[in-house]
Structure formats: C-alpha cells, structure tokens
Coordinates of C-alpha atoms and ligand atoms in Angstrom, one line a residue:
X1 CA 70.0 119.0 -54.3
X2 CA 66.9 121.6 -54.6
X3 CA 63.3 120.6 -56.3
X4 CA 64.5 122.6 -59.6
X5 CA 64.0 121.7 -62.9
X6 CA 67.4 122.9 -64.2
X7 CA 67.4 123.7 -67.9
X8 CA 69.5 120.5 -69.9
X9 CA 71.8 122.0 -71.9
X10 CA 70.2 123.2 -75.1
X11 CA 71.0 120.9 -77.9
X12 CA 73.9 122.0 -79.5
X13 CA 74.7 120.8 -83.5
X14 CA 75.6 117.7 -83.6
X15 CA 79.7 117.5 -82.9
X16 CA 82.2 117.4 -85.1
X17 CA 83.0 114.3 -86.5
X18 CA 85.7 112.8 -84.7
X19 CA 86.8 108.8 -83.9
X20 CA 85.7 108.0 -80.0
X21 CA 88.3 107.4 -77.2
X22 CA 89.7 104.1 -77.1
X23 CA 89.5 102.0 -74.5
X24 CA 91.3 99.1 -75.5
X25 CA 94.1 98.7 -73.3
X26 CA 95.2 100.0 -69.6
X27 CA 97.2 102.5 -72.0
X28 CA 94.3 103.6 -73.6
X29 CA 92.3 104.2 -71.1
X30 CA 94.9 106.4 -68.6
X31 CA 94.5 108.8 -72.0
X32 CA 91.5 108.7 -72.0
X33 CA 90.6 109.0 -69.0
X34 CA 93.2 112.0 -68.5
X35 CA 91.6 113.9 -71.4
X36 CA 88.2 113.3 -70.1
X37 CA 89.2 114.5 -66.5
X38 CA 91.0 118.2 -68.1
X39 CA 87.9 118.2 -69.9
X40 CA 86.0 118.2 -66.5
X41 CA 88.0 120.5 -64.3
X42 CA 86.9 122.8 -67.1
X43 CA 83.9 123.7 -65.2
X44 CA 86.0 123.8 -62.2
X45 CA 87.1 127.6 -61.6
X46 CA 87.6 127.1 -57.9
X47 CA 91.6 127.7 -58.1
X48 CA 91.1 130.5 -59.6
X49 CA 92.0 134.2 -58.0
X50 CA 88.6 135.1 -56.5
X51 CA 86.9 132.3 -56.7
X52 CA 86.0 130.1 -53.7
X53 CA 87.4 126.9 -53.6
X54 CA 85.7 123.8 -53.8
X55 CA 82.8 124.1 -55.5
X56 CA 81.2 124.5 -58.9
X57 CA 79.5 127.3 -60.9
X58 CA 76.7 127.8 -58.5
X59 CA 74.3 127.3 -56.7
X60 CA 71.7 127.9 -58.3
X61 CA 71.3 130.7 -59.7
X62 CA 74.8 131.5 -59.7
X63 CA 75.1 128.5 -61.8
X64 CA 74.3 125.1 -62.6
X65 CA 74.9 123.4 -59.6
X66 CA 74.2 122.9 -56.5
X67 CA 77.3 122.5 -53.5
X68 CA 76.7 118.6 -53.1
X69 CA 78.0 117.9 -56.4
X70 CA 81.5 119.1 -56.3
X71 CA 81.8 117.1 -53.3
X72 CA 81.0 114.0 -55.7
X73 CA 83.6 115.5 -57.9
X74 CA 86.6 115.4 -55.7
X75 CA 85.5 111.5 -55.3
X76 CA 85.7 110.8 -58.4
X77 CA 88.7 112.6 -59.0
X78 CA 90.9 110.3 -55.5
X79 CA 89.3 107.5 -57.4
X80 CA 91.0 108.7 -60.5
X81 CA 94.0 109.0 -59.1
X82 CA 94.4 105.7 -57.3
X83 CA 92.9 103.7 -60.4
X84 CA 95.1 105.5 -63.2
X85 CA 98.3 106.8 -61.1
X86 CA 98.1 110.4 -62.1
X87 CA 98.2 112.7 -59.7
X88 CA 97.7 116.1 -61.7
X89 CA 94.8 117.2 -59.6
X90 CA 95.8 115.7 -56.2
X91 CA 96.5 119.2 -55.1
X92 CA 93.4 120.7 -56.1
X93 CA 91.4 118.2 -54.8
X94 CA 92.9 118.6 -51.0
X95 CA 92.6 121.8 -50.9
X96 CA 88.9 121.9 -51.6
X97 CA 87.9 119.2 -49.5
X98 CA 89.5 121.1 -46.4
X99 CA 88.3 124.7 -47.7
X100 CA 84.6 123.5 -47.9
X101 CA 84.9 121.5 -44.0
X102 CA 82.9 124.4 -42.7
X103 CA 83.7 125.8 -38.7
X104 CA 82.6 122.8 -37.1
X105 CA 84.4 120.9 -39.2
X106 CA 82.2 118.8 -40.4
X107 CA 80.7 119.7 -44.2
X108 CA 77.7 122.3 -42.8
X109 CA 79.5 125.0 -44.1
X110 CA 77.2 128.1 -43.4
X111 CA 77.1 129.3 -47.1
X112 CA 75.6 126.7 -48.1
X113 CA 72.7 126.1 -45.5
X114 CA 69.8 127.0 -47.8
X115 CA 70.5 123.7 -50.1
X116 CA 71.8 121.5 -47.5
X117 CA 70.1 118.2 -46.8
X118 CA 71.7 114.7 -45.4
X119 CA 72.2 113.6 -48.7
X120 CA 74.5 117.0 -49.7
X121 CA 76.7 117.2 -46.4
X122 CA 77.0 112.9 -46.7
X123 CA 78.6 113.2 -50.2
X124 CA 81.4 115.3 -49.2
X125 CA 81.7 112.8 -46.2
X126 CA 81.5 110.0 -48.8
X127 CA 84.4 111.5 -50.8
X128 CA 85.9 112.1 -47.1
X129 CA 85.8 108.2 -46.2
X130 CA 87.1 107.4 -50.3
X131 CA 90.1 109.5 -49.5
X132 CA 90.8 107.1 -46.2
X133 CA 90.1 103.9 -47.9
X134 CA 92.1 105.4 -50.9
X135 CA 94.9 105.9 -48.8
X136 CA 94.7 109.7 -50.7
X137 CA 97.4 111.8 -49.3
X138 CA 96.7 112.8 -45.7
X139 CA 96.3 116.8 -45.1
X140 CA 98.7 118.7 -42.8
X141 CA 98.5 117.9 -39.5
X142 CA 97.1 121.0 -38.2
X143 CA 94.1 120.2 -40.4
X144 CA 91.5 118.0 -40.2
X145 CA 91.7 114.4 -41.2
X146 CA 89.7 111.9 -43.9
X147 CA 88.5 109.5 -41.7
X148 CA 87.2 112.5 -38.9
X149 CA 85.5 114.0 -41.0
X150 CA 83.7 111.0 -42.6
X151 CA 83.4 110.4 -38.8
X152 CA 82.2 113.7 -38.1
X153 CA 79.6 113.5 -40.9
X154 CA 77.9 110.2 -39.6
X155 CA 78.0 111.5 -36.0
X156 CA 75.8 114.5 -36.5
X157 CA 73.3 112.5 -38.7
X158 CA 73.3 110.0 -36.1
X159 CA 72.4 112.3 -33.5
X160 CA 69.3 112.4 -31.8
X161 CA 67.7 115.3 -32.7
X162 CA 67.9 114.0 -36.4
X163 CA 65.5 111.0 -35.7
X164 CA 62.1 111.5 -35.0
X165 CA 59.1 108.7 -34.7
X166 CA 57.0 109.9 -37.9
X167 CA 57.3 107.3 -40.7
X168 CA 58.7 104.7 -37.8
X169 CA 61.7 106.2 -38.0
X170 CA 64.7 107.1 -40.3
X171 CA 66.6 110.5 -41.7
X172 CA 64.7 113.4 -43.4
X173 CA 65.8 115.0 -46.4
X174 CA 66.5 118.3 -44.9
X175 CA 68.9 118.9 -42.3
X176 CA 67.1 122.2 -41.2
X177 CA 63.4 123.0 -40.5
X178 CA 63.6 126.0 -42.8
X179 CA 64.3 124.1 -45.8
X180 CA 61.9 123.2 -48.5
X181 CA 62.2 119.2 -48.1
X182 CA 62.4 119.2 -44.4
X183 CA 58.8 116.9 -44.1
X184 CA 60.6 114.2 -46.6
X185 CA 62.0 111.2 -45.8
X186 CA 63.9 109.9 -48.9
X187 CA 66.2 106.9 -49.9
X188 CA 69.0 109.3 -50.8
X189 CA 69.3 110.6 -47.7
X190 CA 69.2 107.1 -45.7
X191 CA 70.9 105.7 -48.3
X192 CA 74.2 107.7 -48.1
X193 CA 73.8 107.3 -44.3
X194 CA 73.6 103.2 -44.8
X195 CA 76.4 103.6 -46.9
X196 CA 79.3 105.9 -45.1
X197 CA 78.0 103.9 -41.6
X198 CA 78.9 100.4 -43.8
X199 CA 82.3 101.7 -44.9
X200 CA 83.2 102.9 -41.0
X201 CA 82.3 99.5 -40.1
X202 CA 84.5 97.9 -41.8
X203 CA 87.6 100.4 -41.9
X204 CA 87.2 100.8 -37.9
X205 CA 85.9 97.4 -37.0
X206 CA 83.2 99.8 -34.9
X207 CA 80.1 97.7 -34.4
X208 CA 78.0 101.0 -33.8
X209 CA 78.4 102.2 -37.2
X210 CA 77.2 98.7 -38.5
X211 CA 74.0 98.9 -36.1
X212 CA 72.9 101.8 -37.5
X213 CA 74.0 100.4 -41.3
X214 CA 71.4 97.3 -40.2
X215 CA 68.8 99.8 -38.4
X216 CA 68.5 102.1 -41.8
X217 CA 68.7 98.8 -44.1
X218 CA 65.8 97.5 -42.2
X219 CA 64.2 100.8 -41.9
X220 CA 64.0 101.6 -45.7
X221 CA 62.5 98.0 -46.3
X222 CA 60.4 98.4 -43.7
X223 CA 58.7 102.2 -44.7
X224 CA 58.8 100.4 -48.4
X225 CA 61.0 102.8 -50.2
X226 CA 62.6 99.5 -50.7
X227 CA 60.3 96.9 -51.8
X228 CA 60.8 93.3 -52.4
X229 CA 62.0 93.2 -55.5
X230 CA 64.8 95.7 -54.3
X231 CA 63.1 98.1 -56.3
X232 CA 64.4 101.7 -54.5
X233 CA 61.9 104.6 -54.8
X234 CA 62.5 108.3 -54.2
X235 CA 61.0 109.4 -50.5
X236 CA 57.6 110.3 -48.7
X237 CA 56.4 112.8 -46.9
X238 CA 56.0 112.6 -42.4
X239 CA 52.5 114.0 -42.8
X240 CA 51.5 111.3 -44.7
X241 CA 53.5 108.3 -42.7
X242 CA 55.6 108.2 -45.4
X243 CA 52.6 106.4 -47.5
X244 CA 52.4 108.6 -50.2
X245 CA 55.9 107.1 -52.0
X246 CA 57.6 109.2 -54.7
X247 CA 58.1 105.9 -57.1
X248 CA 60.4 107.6 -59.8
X249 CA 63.6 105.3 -59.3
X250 CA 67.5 106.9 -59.6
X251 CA 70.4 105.2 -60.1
X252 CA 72.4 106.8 -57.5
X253 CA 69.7 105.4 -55.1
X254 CA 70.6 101.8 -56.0
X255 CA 74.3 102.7 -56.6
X256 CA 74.9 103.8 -53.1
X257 CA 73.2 101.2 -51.1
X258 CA 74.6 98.4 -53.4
X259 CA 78.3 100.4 -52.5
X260 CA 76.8 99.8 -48.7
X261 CA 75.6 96.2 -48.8
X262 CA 79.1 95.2 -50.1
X263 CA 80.9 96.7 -47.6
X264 CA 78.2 95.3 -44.8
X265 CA 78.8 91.3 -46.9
X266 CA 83.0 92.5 -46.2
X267 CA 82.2 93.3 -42.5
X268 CA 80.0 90.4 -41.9
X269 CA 83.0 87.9 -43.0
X270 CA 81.0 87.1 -46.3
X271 CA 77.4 86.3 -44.6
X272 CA 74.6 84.6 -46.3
X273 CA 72.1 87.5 -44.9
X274 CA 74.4 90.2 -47.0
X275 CA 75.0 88.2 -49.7
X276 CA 71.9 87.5 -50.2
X277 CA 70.9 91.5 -50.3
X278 CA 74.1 92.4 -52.1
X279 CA 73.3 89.7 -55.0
X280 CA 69.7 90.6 -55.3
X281 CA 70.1 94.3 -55.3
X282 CA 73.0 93.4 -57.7
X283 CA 70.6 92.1 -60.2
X284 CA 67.3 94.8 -60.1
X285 CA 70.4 97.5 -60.5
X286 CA 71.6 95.9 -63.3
X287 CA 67.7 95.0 -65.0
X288 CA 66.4 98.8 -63.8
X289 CA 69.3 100.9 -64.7
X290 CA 71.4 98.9 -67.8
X291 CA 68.5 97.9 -69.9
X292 CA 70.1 97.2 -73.2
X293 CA 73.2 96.6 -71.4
X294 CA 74.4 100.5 -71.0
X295 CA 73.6 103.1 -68.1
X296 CA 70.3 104.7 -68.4
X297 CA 68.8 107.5 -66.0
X298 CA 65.3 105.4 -66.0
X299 CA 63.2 108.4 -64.4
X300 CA 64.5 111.3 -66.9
X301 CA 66.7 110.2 -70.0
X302 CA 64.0 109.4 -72.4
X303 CA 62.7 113.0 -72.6
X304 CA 65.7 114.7 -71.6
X305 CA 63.9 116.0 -67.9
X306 CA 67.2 115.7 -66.1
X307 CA 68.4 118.0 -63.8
X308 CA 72.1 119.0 -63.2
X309 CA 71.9 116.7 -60.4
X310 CA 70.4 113.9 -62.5
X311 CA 73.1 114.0 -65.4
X312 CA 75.7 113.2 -62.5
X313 CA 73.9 110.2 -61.2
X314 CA 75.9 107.3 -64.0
X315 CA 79.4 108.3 -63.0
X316 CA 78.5 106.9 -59.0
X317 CA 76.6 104.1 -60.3
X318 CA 80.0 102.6 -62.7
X319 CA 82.4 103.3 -59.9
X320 CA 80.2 102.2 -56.8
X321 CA 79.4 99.3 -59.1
X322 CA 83.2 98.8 -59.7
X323 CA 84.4 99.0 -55.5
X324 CA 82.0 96.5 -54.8
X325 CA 83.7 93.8 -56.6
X326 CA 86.6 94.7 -54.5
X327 CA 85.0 94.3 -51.1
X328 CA 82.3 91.4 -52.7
X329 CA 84.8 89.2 -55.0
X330 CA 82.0 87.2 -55.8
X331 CA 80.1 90.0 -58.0
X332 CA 83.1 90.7 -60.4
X333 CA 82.2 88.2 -63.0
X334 CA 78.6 89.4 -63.1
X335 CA 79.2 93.1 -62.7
X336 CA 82.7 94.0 -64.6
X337 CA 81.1 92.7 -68.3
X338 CA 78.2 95.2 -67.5
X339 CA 80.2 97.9 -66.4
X340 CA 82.8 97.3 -69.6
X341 CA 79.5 97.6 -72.5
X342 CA 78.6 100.3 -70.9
X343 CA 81.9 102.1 -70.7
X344 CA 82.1 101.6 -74.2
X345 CA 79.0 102.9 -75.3
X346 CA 79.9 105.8 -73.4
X347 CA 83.3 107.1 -74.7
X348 CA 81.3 106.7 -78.1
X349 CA 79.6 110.0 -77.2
X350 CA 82.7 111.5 -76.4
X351 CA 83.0 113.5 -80.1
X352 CA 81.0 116.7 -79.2
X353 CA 82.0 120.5 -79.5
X354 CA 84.5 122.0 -81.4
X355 CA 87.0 119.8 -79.5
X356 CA 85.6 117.0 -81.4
X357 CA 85.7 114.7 -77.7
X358 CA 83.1 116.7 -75.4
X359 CA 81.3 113.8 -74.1
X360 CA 77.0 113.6 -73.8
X361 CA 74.5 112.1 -71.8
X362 CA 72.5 109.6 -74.0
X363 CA 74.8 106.6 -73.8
X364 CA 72.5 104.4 -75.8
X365 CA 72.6 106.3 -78.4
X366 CA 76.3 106.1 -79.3
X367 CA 76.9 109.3 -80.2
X368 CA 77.0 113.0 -79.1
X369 CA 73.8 113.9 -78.0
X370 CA 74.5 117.7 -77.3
X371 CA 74.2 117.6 -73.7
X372 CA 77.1 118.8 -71.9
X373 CA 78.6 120.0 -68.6
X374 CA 80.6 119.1 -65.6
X375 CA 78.1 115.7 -64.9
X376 CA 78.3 114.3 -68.5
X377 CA 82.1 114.7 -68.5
X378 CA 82.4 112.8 -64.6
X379 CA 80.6 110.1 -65.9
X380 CA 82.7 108.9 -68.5
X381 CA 85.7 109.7 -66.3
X382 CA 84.5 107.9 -63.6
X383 CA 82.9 104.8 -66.0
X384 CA 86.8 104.7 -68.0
X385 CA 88.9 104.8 -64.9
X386 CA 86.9 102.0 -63.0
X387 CA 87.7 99.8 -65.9
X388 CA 91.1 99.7 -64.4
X389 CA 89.7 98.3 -60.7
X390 CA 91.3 95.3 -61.4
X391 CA 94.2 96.2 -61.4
X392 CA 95.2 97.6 -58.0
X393 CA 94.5 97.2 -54.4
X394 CA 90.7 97.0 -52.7
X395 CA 89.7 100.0 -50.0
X396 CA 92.2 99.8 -46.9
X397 CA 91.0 99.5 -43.5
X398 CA 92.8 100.5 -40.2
X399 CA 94.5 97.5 -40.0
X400 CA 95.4 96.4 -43.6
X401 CA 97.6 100.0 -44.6
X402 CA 95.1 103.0 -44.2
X403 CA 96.8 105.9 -42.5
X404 CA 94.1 108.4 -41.7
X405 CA 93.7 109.6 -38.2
X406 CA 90.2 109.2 -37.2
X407 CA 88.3 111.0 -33.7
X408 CA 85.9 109.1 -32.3
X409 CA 84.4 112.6 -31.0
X410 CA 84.3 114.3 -34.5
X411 CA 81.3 115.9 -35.2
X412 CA 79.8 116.5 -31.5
X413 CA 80.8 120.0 -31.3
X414 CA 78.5 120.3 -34.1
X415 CA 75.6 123.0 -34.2
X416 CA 72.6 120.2 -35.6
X417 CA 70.0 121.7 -34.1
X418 CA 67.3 121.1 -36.4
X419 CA 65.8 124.9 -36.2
X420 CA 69.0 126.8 -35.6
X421 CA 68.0 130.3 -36.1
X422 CA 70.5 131.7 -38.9
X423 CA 70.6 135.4 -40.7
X424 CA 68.6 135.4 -44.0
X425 CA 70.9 136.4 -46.3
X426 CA 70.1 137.8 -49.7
X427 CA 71.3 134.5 -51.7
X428 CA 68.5 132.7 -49.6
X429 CA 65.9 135.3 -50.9
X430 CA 66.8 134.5 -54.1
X431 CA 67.2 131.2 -53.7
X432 CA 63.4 130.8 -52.4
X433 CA 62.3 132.6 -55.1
X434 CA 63.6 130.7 -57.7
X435 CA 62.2 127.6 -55.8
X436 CA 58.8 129.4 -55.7
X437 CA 59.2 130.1 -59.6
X438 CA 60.5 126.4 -60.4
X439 CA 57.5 124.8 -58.1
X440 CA 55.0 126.5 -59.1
X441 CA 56.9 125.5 -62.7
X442 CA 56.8 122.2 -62.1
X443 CA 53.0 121.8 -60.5
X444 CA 51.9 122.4 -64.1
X445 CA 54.4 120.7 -66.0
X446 CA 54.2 117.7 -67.3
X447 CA 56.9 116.4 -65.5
X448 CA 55.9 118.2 -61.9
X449 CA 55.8 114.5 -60.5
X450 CA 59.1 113.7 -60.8
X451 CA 60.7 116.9 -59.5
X452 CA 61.8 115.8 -55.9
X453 CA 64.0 113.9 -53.7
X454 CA 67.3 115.0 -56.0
Ligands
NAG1 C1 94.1 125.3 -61.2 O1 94.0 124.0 -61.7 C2 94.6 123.8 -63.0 C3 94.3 122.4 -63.4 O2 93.0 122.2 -63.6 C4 96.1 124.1 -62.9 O3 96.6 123.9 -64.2 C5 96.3 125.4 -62.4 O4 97.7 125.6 -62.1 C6 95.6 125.7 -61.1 N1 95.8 127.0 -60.7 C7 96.1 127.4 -59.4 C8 96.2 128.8 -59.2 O5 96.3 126.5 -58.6
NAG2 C1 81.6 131.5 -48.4 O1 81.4 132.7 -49.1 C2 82.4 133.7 -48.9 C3 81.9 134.9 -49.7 O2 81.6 134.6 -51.0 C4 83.7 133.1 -49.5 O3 84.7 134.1 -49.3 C5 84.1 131.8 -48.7 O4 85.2 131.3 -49.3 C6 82.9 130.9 -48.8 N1 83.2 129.7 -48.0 C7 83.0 128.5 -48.5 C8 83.3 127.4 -47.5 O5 82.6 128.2 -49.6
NAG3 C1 82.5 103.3 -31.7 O1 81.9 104.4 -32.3 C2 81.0 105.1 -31.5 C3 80.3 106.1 -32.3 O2 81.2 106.9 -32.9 C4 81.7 105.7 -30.3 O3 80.8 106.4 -29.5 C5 82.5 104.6 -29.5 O4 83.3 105.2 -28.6 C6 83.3 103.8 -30.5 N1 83.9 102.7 -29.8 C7 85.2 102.4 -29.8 C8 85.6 101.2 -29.0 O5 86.0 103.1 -30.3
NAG4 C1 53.5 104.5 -39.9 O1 54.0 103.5 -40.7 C2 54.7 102.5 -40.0 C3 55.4 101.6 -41.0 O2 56.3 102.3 -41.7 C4 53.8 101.8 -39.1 O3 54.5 100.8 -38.3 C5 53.1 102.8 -38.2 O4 52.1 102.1 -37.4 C6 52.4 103.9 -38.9 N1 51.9 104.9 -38.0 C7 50.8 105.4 -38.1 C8 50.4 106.5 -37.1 O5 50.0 105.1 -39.0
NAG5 C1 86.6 91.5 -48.1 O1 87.5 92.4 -48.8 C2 88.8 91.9 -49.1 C3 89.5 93.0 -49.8 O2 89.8 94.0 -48.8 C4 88.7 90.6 -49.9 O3 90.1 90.1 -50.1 C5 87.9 89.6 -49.2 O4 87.8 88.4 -50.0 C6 86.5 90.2 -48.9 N1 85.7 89.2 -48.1 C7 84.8 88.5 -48.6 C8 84.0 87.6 -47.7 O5 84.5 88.5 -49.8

C-alpha cells in the first residue's frame, strides 16, 4: 500500500452480452460464487513452477499489486470456504499463508520491506486470526500456527518502539524509518491494529489485547481521524501533530473498525458503551459508503481514480459487514438487507470479457463497466459468499471449538527495530523511483490530494 496512482484498467468494450449470476437461492449462489472465485485465482500464478508463492503479480512494477493484497486474498478465500463448503483452494491458500510468514515468523518477510507498513503485515495477520476463528485447517505441526501468528503480528505492533508521543500517541503508517509514509499516522494502520487486538480478545479471553483495542479506539477519536459523527478520515502527518487530516474517507477504514467494535460489543458481554459505537458506526457506514443502497468507493469511484488497492476495498467492507452480525446479533436485520441490494447489484456487472461473466467495479451502474482484475473479481466473491452467513456457525473462540495453537511469546523474537539497517536492493531502487515518478505525478494532478494513506 504505496502512494501510487496505479493505472485502472483501461476501459475495455463493453462485454458481451450475457444474463448475470443468479443469486437466488443457497444453490445459486455456491455457483456463483465458485465461478467468480476460478475467475479470481486467475490472477493468482503463485502455484505455478517458478513463481513465488503467495502473492500476486507484483509489486509494483512487477505488477499491479502490492504484497498486502494477496494477504486479503487468502481471507476471503477461508471465508469462502467456510460459508459455501468448497474446499478447491484450501490447499493453495495454506501454503501461501506459511510461505509468506517471513524468518521471524511473523508476516515482515524481507522481500517485501520497501512496501511494508502496519496496515500490510496486519492483513496477512487478519487473514491469520480468520483462519483460527474459521476453524481453517491447521498447518503441520512443525509449522507455524493461525492464532501465533495473528499473535505474533499484534505483538510486534504493540511493542514499544512502535509508539512514540507525536500526535498523543498511536501506530504510524510505516513500519520502517526508510519508508516513504513513515511520518503518517493513519486510520488504516490503527484500524487493523483495533481490529486483530478485538478479535484476540475475544478468542483468548486476554484482557491485554482488549486494552489496547480501547487505548487505539479512544486514541483515533481523540487525534480526530474519527470524528463524532463516526466519520473515519485517512491519516496525518507527526510534524504537524497530526492536524493536518487527510479527509478522503475509504470504506475499508469503516469496514475494519466496525469488524473491531463488534467483536469488542461480543467481549464486553453485549455492553451499552459498544453497542452504542458499533450501532452508530453501523449507520455513517451504511449512509457514507451504500448511498443508493449499493457499495460505493466514496473517495475514487465517480472518476474512476482508484488504485489497485482501492478496487479491493468493497469485498472487506460486505464480508466484515456480514461477521459482525455474527458476533453483534442485534445488527442483522439492519445490515443483511443492505448487504443483499448490494450483492445484487454487483453480480449484475458480472457479464464482461469474452467470458461473458468478468465482473467490474461500478456496482451502481449495473452493468460491466470495463474495469477488471484480481480486486473487482474478490469483491463479488466475497459480497456472494457472505450472503450465505446465515447459514453456519459465528467465529470460534478457544473455548467454544477453535483448535489453533496460539504462543503467547509469538512475535518477540522479532527484528522491529524501527531503523533496521537492511541492503538496498535493486527492486527498492526501482521501487523509489517509480514513487519519485508517481509523486511528483500526483503533486500536479488533479487528484494529488487523495493519493495517500492506501
Ligand atoms: C494451482 O492452482 C490451480 C487452481 O487455481 C490448480 O488447478 C492447480 O492444480 C494448482 N497447481 C499446482 C502446481 O499446485
Ligand atoms: C523472496 O524472493 C525470492 C527471489 O525472488 C523468492 O525465491 C522467495 O520465494 C521470496 N520469498 C517470499 C516470502 O516471497
Ligand atoms: C495476555 O497477553 C499478553 C500479551 O500477549 C501476554 O503478555 C500475557 O502473558 C497474556 N496473559 C495470559 C494470562 O495469558
Ligand atoms: C498534539 O495533539 C494532541 C491531541 O491529539 C494534544 O493533546 C497535544 O497537546 C498536541 N501536542 C502539541 C505539541 O501540540
Ligand atoms: C456473541 O457472539 C455469539 C456468537 O459467538 C452470540 O451467540 C452472542 O449472542 C453474542 N453476544 C452478544 C451480546 O450479542
């Protein structure tokens, strides 16, 4: 999650015409959903001889996207599996969640370090804890286990050294000083902390993790990247006190601290101080991000600014939306209708490319809007398959099923120094310049003010 401006794809004609997915019974949408998947793991060449496993085309400029994002993939794939049954890509999916761990076991894998904030290395933990509370099939024993490294992930971003006094506090974008994004405090960042800390909480019964959940809650209200309304803006800068807030608004923002205040209502036995959050966050998600009723990527969809990152952003918001209801029962009546519209209007773009069933981006618009790639098909998988949420069993915790092994030391072997001196390789070269060439890009474009905190 670099400051790029990745080029959308280019419109393509309009698709062939073709009748949309149905979605009208659980039948239905298992097919669909398992076409929409195989149409996803297209972009997935990880299994392939040669190829590393794990990750997607990329990064940048390898291809479109960056590490984080097939970490987010893998998610959505366990979530797949445990809402539909089908377990085609169980395999794959275990093998690249332990091949990208990294030697300290902990998602920092060295090849990576040049796009590596909080936010990247906490959505492979994310996907991490899903497989725990998914009850996904535990790895070999020699390997490491789900709930360590979800453990493992929180640890080293709870660690001192990542917590400094500027902006009263909080997580910075960046993990290391050498990054581009190391002065920036954003909501992603904090907000995937909140969330994994949450979900610990509640599958350990650890208090610790739900201190710090309640520390990062109140310090993102507090430094006003959430503001009263439960509006959640991007980030600001530690030279500036964080005063100078980035106010374009992501879904994935709200998406992942709405997951989080769920799980802290579930871990609070249903308290009026989380329900209250939950339920108001509930509502400014649902006016900011469904407008007419069906997802919409406020900061970028109107003009089609999105980056690769961006286009990824509706598939978290339908499925976090959807696991709430499980841990908050009290939401489903308010959220599932929302989510159901939505998911319709979204297999409706699902008639694109000469497969007549690529899916697009522009859900409002009902219909193939040219825009394609490995985001645009997770979306719709992830929006069809969490129409099934009813239908089976809410996230497990230590003591109601869940099997993973967790280590309450994982992660403090971990090399977090801030300003660990590491080789300069000539991927990073390239990498900086691109960044140079995309900044410098963005500084005169017209949309320069929008291109951060991804
Ligand atoms: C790679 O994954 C595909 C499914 O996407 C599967 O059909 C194929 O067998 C896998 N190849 C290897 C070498 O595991
Ligand atoms: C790191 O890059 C090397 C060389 O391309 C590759 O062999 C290895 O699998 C990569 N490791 C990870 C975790 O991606
Ligand atoms: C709770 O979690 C913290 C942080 O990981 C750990 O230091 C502590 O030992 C844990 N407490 C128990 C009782 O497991
Ligand atoms: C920085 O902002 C925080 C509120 O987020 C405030 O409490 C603190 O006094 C400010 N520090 C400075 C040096 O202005
Ligand atoms: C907490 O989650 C469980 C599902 O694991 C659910 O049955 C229970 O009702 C939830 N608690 C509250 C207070 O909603």
């Amino acid at each position: 999650m670099v400051w790029t401006q990745i080029a959308t794809a280019a419109l393509a004609g309009a698709g062939v015409a073709n009748a949309a997915y149905s979605i009208a019974t659980p039948d239905d949408i298992k097919k669909t959903a398992a076409d929409v998947a195989w149409d996803m793991m297209q972009y997935y060449t990880g299994n392939l001889t040669g190829q590393t496993p794990g990750i997607l085309p990329g990064p940048p400029p390898a291809g479109d996207y960056y590490w984080w994002e097939a970490g987010a993939m893998w998610g959505t794939l366990m979530d797949y599996w445990k809402w539909t049954g089908d377990s085609t890509y169980n395999d794959e999916v275990t093998q690249a969640m332990l091949w990208q761990v990294g030697p300290d076991r902990d998602y920092k894998p060295p090849n990576y370090t040049a796009s590596l904030g909080n936010d990247d290395q906490a959505f492979w933990g994310m996907s991490a804890m899903l497989a725990a509370e998914n009850n996904f099939p535990n790895p070999p024993e020699d390997q490491p286990q789900w709930l360590a490294l979800a453990q493992a992930v929180f640890h080293t971003q709870a660690a001192p050294e990542q917590h400094d006094d500027t902006c009263n506090g909080g997580l910075r974008w960046q993990i290391y000083l050498s990054n581009n994004g190391y002065d920036y405090k954003n909501s992603i960042a904090n907000g995937c902390f909140f969330n994994l800390g949450a979900r610990l909480a509640r599958y350990t019964g650890n208090k610790t993790y739900a201190d710090w959940a309640e520390k990062t809650w109140d310090w993102v209200r507090g430094v006003g990247l959430m503001d009263d309304d439960y509006n959640i803006y991007d980030g600001g800068h530690v030279q500036n006190n964080c005063t100078d807030i980035n106010r374009a608004q992501f879904s994935y923002n709200n998406a992942v601290f709405l997951l989080g205040a769920a799980y802290m209502y579930n871990y609070t036995k249903g308290s009026d101080k989380w329900r209250d959050r939950l339920e108001r966050l509930t509502d400014a998600t649902i006016k900011t991000f469904f407008p007419n009723g069906i997802a919409y990527e406020l900061a970028c969809e109107k003009h089609m600014t999105c980056t690769a990152d961006m286009l990824s952003f509706k598939g978290y918001l339908h499925r976090w939306m959807a696991t709430a209801t499980q841990v908050a029962p009290f939401l489903a009546d308010k959220v599932l209708p929302v989510l159901k519209k939505s998911t319709e209007a979204a297999v409706s773009t699902c008639t694109g490319d000469a497969n007549g069933r690529t899916c697009g981006f522009k859900w409002e618009t009902r219909a193939y809007d040219g825009s394609k790639g490995a985001g645009q098909q997770m979306n719709v998988l992830a929006a069809v398959s969490a129409l099934l949420i009813d239908q089976g069993p809410p996230p497990v915790t230590h003591d109601s099923g869940g099997t993973s092994k967790g280590d309450p030391m994982a992660g403090s072997s971990s090399r977090h120094a801030k300003n660990e001196p590491r080789p300069i390789t000539a991927g990073d070269k390239a990498g900086a310049s691109i960044l140079t060439i995309l900044l410098i890009a963005a500084g005169v474009g017209t949309f320069g003010w929008m291109s951060t905190g991804v």
